[in-house]
mmCIF file of N, CA and C in Angstrom:
data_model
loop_
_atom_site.group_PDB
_atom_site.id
_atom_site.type_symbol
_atom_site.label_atom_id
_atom_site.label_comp_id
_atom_site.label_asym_id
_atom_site.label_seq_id
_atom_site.Cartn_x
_atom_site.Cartn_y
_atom_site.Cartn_z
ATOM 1 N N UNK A 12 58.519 55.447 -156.543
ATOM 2 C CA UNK A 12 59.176 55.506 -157.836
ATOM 3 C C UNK A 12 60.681 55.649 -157.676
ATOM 4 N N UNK A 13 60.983 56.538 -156.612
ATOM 5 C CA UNK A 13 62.625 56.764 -156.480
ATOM 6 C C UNK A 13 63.468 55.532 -156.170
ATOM 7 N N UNK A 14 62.462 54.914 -155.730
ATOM 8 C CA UNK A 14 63.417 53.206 -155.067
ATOM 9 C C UNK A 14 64.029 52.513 -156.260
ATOM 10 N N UNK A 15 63.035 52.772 -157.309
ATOM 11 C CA UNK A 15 63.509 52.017 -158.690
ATOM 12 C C UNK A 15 64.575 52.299 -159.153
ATOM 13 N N UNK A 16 65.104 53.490 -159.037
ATOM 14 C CA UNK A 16 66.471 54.170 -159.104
ATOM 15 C C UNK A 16 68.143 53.762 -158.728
ATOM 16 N N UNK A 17 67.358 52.929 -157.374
ATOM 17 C CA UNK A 17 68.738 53.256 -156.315
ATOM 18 C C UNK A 17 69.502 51.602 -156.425
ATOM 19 N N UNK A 18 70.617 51.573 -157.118
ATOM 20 C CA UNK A 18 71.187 50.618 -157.509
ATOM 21 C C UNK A 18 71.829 49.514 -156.432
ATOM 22 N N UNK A 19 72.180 50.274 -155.049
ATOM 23 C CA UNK A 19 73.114 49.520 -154.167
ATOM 24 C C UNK A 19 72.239 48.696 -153.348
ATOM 25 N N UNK A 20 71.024 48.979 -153.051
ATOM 26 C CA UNK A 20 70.664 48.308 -151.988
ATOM 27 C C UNK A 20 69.940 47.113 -152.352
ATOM 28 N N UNK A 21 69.936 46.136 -151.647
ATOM 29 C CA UNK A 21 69.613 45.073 -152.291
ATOM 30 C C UNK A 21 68.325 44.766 -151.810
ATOM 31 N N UNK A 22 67.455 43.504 -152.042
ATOM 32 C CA UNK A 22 66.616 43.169 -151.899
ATOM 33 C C UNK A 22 65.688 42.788 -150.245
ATOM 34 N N UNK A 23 66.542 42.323 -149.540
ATOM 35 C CA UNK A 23 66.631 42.105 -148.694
ATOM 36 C C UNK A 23 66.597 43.193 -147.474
ATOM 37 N N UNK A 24 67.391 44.520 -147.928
ATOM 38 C CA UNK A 24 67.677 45.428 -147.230
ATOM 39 C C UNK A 24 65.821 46.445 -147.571
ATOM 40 N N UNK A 25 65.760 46.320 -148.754
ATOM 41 C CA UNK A 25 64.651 47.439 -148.858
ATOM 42 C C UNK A 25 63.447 46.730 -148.281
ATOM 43 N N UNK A 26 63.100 45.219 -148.137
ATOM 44 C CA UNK A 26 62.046 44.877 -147.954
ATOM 45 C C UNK A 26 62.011 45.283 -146.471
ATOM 46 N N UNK A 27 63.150 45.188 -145.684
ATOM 47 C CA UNK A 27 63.056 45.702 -144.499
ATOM 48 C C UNK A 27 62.792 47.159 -144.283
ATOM 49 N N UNK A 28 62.848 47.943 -145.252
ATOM 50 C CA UNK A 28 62.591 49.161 -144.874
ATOM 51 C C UNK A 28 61.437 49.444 -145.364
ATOM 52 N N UNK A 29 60.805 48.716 -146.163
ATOM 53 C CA UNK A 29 59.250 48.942 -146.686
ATOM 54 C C UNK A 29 58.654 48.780 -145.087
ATOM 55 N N UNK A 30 58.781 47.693 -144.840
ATOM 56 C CA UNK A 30 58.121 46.183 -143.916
ATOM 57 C C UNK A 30 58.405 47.567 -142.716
ATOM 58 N N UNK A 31 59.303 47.858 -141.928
ATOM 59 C CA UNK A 31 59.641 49.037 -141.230
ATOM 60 C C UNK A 31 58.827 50.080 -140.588
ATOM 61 N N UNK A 32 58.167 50.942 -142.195
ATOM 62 C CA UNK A 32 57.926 52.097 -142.541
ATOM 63 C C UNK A 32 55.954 51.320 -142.486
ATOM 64 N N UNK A 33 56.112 50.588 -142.734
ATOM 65 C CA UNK A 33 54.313 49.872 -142.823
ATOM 66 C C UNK A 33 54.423 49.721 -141.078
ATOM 67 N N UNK A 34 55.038 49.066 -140.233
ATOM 68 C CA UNK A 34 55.149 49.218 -139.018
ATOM 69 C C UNK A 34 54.785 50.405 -138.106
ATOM 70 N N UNK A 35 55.446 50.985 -138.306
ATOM 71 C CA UNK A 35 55.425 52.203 -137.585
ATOM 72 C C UNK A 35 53.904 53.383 -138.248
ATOM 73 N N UNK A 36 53.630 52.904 -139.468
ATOM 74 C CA UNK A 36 52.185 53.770 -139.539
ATOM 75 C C UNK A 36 51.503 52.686 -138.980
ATOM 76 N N UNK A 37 51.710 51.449 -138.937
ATOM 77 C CA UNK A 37 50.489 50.606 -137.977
ATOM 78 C C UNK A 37 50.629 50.793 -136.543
ATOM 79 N N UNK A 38 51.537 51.237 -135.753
ATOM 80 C CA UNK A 38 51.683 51.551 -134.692
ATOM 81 C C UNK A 38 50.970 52.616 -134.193
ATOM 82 N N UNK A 39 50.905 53.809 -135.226
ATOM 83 C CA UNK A 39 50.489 55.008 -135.112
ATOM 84 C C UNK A 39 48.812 55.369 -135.109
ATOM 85 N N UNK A 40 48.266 54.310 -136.383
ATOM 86 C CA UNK A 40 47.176 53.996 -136.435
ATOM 87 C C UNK A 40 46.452 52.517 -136.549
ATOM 88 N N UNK A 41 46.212 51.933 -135.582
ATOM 89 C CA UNK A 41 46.367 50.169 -135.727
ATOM 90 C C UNK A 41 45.057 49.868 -135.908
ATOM 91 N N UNK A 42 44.052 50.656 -135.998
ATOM 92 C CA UNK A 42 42.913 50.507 -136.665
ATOM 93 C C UNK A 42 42.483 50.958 -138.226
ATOM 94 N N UNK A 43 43.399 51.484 -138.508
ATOM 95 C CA UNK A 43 43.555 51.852 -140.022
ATOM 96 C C UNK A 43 43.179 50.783 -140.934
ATOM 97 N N UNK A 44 42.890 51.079 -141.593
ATOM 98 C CA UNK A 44 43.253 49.938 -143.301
ATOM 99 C C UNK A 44 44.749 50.572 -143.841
ATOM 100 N N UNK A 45 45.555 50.315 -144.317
ATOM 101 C CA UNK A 45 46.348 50.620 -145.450
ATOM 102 C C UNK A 45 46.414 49.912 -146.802
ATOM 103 N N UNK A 46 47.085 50.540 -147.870
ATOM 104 C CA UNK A 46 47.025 50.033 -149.266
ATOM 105 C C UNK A 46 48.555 50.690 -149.391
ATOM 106 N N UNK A 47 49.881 50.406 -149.794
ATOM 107 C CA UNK A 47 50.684 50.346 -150.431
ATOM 108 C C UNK A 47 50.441 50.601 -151.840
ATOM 109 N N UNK A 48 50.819 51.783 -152.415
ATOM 110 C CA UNK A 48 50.555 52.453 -153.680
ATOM 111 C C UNK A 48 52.113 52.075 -154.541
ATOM 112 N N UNK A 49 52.283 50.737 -155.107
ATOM 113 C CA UNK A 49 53.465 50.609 -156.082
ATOM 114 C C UNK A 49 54.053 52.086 -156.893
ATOM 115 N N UNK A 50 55.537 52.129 -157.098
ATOM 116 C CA UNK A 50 55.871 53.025 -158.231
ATOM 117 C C UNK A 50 55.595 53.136 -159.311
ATOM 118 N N UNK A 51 55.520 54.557 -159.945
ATOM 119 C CA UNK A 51 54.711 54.543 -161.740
ATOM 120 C C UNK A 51 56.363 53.841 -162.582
ATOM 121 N N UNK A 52 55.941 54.144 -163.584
ATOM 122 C CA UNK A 52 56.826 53.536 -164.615
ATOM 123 C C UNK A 52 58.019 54.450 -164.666
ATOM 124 N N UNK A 53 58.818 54.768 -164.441
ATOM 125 C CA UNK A 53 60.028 55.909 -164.858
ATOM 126 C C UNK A 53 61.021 55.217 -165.433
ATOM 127 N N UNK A 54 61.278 55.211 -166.807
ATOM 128 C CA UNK A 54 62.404 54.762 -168.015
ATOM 129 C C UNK A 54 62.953 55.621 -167.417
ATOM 130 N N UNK A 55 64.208 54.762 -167.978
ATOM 131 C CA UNK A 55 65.611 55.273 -167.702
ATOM 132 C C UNK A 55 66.065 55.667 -169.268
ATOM 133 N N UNK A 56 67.096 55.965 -169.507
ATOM 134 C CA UNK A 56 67.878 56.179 -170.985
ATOM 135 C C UNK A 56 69.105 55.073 -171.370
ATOM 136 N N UNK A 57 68.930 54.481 -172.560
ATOM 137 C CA UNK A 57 69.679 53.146 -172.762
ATOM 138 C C UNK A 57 70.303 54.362 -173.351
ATOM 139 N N UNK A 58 71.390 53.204 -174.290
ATOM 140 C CA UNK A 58 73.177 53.998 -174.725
ATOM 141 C C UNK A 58 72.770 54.840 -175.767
ATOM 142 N N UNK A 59 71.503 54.169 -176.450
ATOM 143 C CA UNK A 59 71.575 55.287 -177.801
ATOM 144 C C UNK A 59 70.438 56.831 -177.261
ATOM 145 N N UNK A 60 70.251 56.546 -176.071
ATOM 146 C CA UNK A 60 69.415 57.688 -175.488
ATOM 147 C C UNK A 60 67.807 57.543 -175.756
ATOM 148 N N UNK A 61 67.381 56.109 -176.210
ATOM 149 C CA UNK A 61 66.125 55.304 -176.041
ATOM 150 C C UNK A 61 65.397 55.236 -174.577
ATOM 151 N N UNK A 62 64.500 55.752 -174.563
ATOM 152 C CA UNK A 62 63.466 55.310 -172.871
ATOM 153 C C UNK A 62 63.094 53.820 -172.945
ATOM 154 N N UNK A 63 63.791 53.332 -171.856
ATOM 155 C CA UNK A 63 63.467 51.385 -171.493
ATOM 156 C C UNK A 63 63.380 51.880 -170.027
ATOM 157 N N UNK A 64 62.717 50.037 -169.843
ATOM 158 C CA UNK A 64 61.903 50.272 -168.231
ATOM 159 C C UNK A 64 63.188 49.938 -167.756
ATOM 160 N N UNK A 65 63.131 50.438 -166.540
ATOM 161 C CA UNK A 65 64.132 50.395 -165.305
ATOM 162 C C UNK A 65 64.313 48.558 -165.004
ATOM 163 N N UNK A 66 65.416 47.803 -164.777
ATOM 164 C CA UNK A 66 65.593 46.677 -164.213
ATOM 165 C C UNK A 66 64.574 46.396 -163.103
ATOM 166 N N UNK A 67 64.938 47.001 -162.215
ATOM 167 C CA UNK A 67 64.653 47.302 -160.649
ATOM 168 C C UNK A 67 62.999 47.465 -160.721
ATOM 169 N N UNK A 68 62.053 47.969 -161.170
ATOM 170 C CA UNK A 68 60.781 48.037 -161.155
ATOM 171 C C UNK A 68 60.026 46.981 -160.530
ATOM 172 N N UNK A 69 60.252 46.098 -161.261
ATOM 173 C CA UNK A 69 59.117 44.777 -161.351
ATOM 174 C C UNK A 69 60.420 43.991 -159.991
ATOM 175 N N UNK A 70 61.287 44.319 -159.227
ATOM 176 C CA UNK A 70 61.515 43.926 -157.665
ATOM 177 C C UNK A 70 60.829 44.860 -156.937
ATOM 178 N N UNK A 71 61.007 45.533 -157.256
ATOM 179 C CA UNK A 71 60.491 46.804 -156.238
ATOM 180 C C UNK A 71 58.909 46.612 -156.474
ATOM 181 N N UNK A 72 58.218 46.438 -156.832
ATOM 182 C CA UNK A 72 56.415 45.870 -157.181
ATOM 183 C C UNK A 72 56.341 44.804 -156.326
ATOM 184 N N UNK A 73 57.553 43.674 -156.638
ATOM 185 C CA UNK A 73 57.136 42.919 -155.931
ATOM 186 C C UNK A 73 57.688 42.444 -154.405
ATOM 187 N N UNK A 74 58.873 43.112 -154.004
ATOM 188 C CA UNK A 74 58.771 43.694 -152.410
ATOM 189 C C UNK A 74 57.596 44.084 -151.626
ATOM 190 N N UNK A 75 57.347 45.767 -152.718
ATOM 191 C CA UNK A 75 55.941 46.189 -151.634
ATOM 192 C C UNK A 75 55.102 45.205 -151.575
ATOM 193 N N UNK A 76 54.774 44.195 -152.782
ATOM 194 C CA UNK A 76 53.309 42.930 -152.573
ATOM 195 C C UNK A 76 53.393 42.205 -151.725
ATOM 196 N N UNK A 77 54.899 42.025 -151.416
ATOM 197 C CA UNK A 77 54.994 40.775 -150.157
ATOM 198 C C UNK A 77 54.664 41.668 -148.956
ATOM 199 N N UNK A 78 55.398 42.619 -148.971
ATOM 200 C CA UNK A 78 54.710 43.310 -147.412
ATOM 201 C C UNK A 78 53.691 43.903 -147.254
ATOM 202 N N UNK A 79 53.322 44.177 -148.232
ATOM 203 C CA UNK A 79 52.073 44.511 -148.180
ATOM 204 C C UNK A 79 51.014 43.114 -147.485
ATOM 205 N N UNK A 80 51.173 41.770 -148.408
ATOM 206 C CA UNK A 80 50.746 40.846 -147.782
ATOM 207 C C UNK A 80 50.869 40.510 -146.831
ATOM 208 N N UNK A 81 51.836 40.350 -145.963
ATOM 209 C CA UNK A 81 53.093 40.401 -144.671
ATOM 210 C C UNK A 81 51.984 41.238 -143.847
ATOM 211 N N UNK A 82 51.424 42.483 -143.925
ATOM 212 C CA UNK A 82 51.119 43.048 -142.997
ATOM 213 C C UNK A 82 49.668 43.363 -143.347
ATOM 214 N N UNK A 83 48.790 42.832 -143.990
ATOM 215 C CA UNK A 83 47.554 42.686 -143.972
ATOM 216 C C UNK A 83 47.297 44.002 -144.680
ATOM 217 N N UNK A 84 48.032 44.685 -145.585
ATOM 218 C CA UNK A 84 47.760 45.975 -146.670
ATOM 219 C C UNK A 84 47.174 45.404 -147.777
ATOM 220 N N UNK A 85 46.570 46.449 -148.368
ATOM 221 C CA UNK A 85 46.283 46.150 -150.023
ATOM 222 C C UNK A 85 47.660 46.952 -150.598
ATOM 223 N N UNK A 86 47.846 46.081 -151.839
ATOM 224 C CA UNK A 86 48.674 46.773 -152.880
ATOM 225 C C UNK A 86 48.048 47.213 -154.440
ATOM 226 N N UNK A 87 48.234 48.267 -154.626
ATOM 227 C CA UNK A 87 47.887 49.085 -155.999
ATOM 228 C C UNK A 87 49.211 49.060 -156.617
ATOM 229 N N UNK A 88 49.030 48.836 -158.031
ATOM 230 C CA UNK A 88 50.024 48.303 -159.002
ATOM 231 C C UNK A 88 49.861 48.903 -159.678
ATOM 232 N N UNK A 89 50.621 50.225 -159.260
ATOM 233 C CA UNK A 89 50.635 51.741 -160.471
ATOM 234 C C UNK A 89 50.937 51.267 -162.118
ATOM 235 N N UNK A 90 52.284 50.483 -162.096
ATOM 236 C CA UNK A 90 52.915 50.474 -163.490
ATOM 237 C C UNK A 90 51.839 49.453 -164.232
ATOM 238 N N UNK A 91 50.760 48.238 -163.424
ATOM 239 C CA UNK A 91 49.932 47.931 -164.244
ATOM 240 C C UNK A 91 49.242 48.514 -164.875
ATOM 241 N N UNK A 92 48.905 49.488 -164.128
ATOM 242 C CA UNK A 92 47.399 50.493 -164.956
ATOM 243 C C UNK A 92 48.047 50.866 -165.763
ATOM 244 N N UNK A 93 49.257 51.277 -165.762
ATOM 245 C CA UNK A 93 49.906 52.374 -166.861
ATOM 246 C C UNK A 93 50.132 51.145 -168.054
ATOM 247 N N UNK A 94 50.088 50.228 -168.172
ATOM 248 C CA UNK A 94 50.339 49.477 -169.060
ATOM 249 C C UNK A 94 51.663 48.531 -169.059
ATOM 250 N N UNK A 95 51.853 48.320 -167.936
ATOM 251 C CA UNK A 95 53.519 47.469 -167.984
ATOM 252 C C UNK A 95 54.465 48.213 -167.949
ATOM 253 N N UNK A 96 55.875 47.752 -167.782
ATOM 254 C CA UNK A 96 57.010 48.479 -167.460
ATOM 255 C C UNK A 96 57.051 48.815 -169.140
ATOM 256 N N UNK A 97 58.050 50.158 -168.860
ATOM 257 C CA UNK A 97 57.928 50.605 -170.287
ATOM 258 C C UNK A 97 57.168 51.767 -170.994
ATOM 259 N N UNK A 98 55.912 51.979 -170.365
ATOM 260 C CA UNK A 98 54.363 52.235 -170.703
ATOM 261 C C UNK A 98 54.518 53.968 -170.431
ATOM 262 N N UNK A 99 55.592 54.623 -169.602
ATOM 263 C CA UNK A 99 55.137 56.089 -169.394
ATOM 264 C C UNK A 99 55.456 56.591 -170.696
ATOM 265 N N UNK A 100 56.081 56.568 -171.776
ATOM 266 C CA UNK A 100 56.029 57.243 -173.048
ATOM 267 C C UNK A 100 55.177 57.104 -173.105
ATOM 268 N N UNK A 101 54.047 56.333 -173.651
ATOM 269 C CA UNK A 101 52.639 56.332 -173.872
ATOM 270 C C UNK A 101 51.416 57.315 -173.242
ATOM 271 N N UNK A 102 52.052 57.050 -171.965
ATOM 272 C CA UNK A 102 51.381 58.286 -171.229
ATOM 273 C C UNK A 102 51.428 59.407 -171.325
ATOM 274 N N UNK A 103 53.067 59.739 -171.859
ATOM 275 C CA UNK A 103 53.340 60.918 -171.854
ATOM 276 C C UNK A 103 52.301 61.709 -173.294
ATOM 277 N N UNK A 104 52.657 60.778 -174.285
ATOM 278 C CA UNK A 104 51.711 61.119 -175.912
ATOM 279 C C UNK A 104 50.855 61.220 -175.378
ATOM 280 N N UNK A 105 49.730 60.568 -174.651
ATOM 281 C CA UNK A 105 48.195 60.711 -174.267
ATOM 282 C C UNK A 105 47.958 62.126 -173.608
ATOM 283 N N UNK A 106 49.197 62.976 -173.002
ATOM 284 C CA UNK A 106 49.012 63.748 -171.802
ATOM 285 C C UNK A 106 48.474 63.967 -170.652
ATOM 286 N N UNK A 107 48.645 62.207 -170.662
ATOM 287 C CA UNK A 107 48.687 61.835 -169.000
ATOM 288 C C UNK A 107 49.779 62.119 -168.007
ATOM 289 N N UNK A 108 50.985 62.275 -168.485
ATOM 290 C CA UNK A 108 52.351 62.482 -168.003
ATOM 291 C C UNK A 108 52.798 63.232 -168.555
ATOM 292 N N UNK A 109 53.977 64.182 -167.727
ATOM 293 C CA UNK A 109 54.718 65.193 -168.172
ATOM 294 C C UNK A 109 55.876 64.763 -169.339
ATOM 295 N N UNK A 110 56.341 65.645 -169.875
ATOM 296 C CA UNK A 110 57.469 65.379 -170.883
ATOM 297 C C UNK A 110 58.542 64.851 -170.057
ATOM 298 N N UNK A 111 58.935 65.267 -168.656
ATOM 299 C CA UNK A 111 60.356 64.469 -167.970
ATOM 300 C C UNK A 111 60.104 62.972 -167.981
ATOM 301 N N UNK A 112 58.682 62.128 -168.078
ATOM 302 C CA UNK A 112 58.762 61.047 -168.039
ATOM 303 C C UNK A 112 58.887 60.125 -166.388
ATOM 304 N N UNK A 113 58.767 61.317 -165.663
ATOM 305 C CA UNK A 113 58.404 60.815 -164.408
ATOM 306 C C UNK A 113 57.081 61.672 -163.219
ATOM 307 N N UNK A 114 56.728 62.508 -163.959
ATOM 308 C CA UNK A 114 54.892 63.071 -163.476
ATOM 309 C C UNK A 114 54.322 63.358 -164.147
ATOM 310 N N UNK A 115 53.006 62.887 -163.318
ATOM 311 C CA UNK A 115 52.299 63.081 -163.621
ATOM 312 C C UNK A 115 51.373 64.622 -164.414
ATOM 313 N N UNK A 116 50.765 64.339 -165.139
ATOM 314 C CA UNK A 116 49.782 66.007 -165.633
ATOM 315 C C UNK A 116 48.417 65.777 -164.579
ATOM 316 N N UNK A 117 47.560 66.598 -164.310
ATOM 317 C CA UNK A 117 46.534 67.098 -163.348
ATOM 318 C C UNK A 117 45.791 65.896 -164.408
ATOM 319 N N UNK A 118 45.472 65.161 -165.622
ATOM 320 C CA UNK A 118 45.025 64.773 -166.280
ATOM 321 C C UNK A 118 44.708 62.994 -165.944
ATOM 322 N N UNK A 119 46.344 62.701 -165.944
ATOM 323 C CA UNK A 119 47.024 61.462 -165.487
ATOM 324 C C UNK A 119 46.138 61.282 -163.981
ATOM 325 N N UNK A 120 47.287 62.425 -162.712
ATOM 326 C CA UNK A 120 46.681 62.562 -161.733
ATOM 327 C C UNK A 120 44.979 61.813 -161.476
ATOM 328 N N UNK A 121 43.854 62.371 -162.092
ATOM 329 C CA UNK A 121 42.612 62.308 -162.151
ATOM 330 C C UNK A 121 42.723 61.296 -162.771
ATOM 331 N N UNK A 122 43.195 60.560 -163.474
ATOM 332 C CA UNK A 122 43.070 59.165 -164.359
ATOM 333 C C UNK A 122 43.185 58.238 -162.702
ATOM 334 N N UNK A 123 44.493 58.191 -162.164
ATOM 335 C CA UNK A 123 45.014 57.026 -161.367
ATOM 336 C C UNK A 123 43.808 57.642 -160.325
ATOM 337 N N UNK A 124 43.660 58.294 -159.828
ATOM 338 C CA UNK A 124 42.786 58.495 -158.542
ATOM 339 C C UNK A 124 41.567 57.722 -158.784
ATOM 340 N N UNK A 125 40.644 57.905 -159.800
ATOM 341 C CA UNK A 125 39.549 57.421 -160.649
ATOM 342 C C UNK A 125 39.963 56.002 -160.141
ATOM 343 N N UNK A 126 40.826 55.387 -160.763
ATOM 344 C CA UNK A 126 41.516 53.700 -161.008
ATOM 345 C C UNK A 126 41.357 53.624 -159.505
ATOM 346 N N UNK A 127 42.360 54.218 -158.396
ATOM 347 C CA UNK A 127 42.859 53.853 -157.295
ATOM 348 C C UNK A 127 40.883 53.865 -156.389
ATOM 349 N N UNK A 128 40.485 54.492 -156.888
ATOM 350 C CA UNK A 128 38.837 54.314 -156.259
ATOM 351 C C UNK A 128 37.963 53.417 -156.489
ATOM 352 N N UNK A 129 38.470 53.184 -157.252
ATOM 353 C CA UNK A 129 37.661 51.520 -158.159
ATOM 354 C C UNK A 129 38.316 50.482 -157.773
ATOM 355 N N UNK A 130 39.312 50.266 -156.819
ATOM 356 C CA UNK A 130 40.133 49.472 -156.430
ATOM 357 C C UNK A 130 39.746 49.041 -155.028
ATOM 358 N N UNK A 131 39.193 50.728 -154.264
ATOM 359 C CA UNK A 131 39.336 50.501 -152.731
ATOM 360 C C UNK A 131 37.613 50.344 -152.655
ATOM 361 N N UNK A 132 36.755 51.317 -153.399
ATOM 362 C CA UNK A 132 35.465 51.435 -153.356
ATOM 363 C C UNK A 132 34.780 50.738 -153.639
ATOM 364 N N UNK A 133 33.744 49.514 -152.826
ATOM 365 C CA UNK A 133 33.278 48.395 -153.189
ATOM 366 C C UNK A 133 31.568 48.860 -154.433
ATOM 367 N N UNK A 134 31.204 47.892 -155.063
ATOM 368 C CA UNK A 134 30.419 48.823 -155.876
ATOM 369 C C UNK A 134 30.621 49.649 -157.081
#
């Protein structure tokens, strides 16, 4: 989620540090499976102090997918489940998410785990 944040680095630079960081846990464990878990939704504040989705999201989704593909991972697409960029207010009303608009409640939590098991768990 924090990557969505960070304005300077460009595209090119982070895929290498995804691509990197997937390396070196395959090094560590090269019989593993991995899955790349995308960032949740975290709005930012437009001028009139409105929550809109972050620019940067939907690159950063689709970085981790390429390396993820790149290195034989699955990718989980947090901000899909949540409903598209945009979508954590919604969550937040449901009390799936905290009022800061960037965590989760023990509620949420148990929502995505549920999702993220139905994803990896065949059956």
């Amino acid at each position: 989620t924090n990557e969505t944040g960070f304005r300077g680095r460009s595209r090119a630079v982070y895929h290498r540090e995804v691509s990197e960081a997937v390396r070196r846990a395959r090094a560590m464990c090269p019989d593993a499976s991995c899955v790349i878990v995308g960032p949740s939704d975290w709005p930012e504040r437009g001028p009139g102090g409105e929550r809109r989705a972050r620019a940067r999201t939907v690159q950063v989704i689709e970085v981790q997918r390429e390396v993820a593909r790149e290195h034989g991972c699955g990718h989980f697409d947090l901000v899909a489940l949540q409903g598209g960029p945009g979508s954590m207010p919604r969550w937040v009303r449901a009390g799936l998410a905290l009022p800061d608009h960037v965590h989760f409640s023990d509620r949420g939590h148990r929502a995505i785990a549920r999702e993220l098991e139905r994803a990896l768990v065949p059956g």
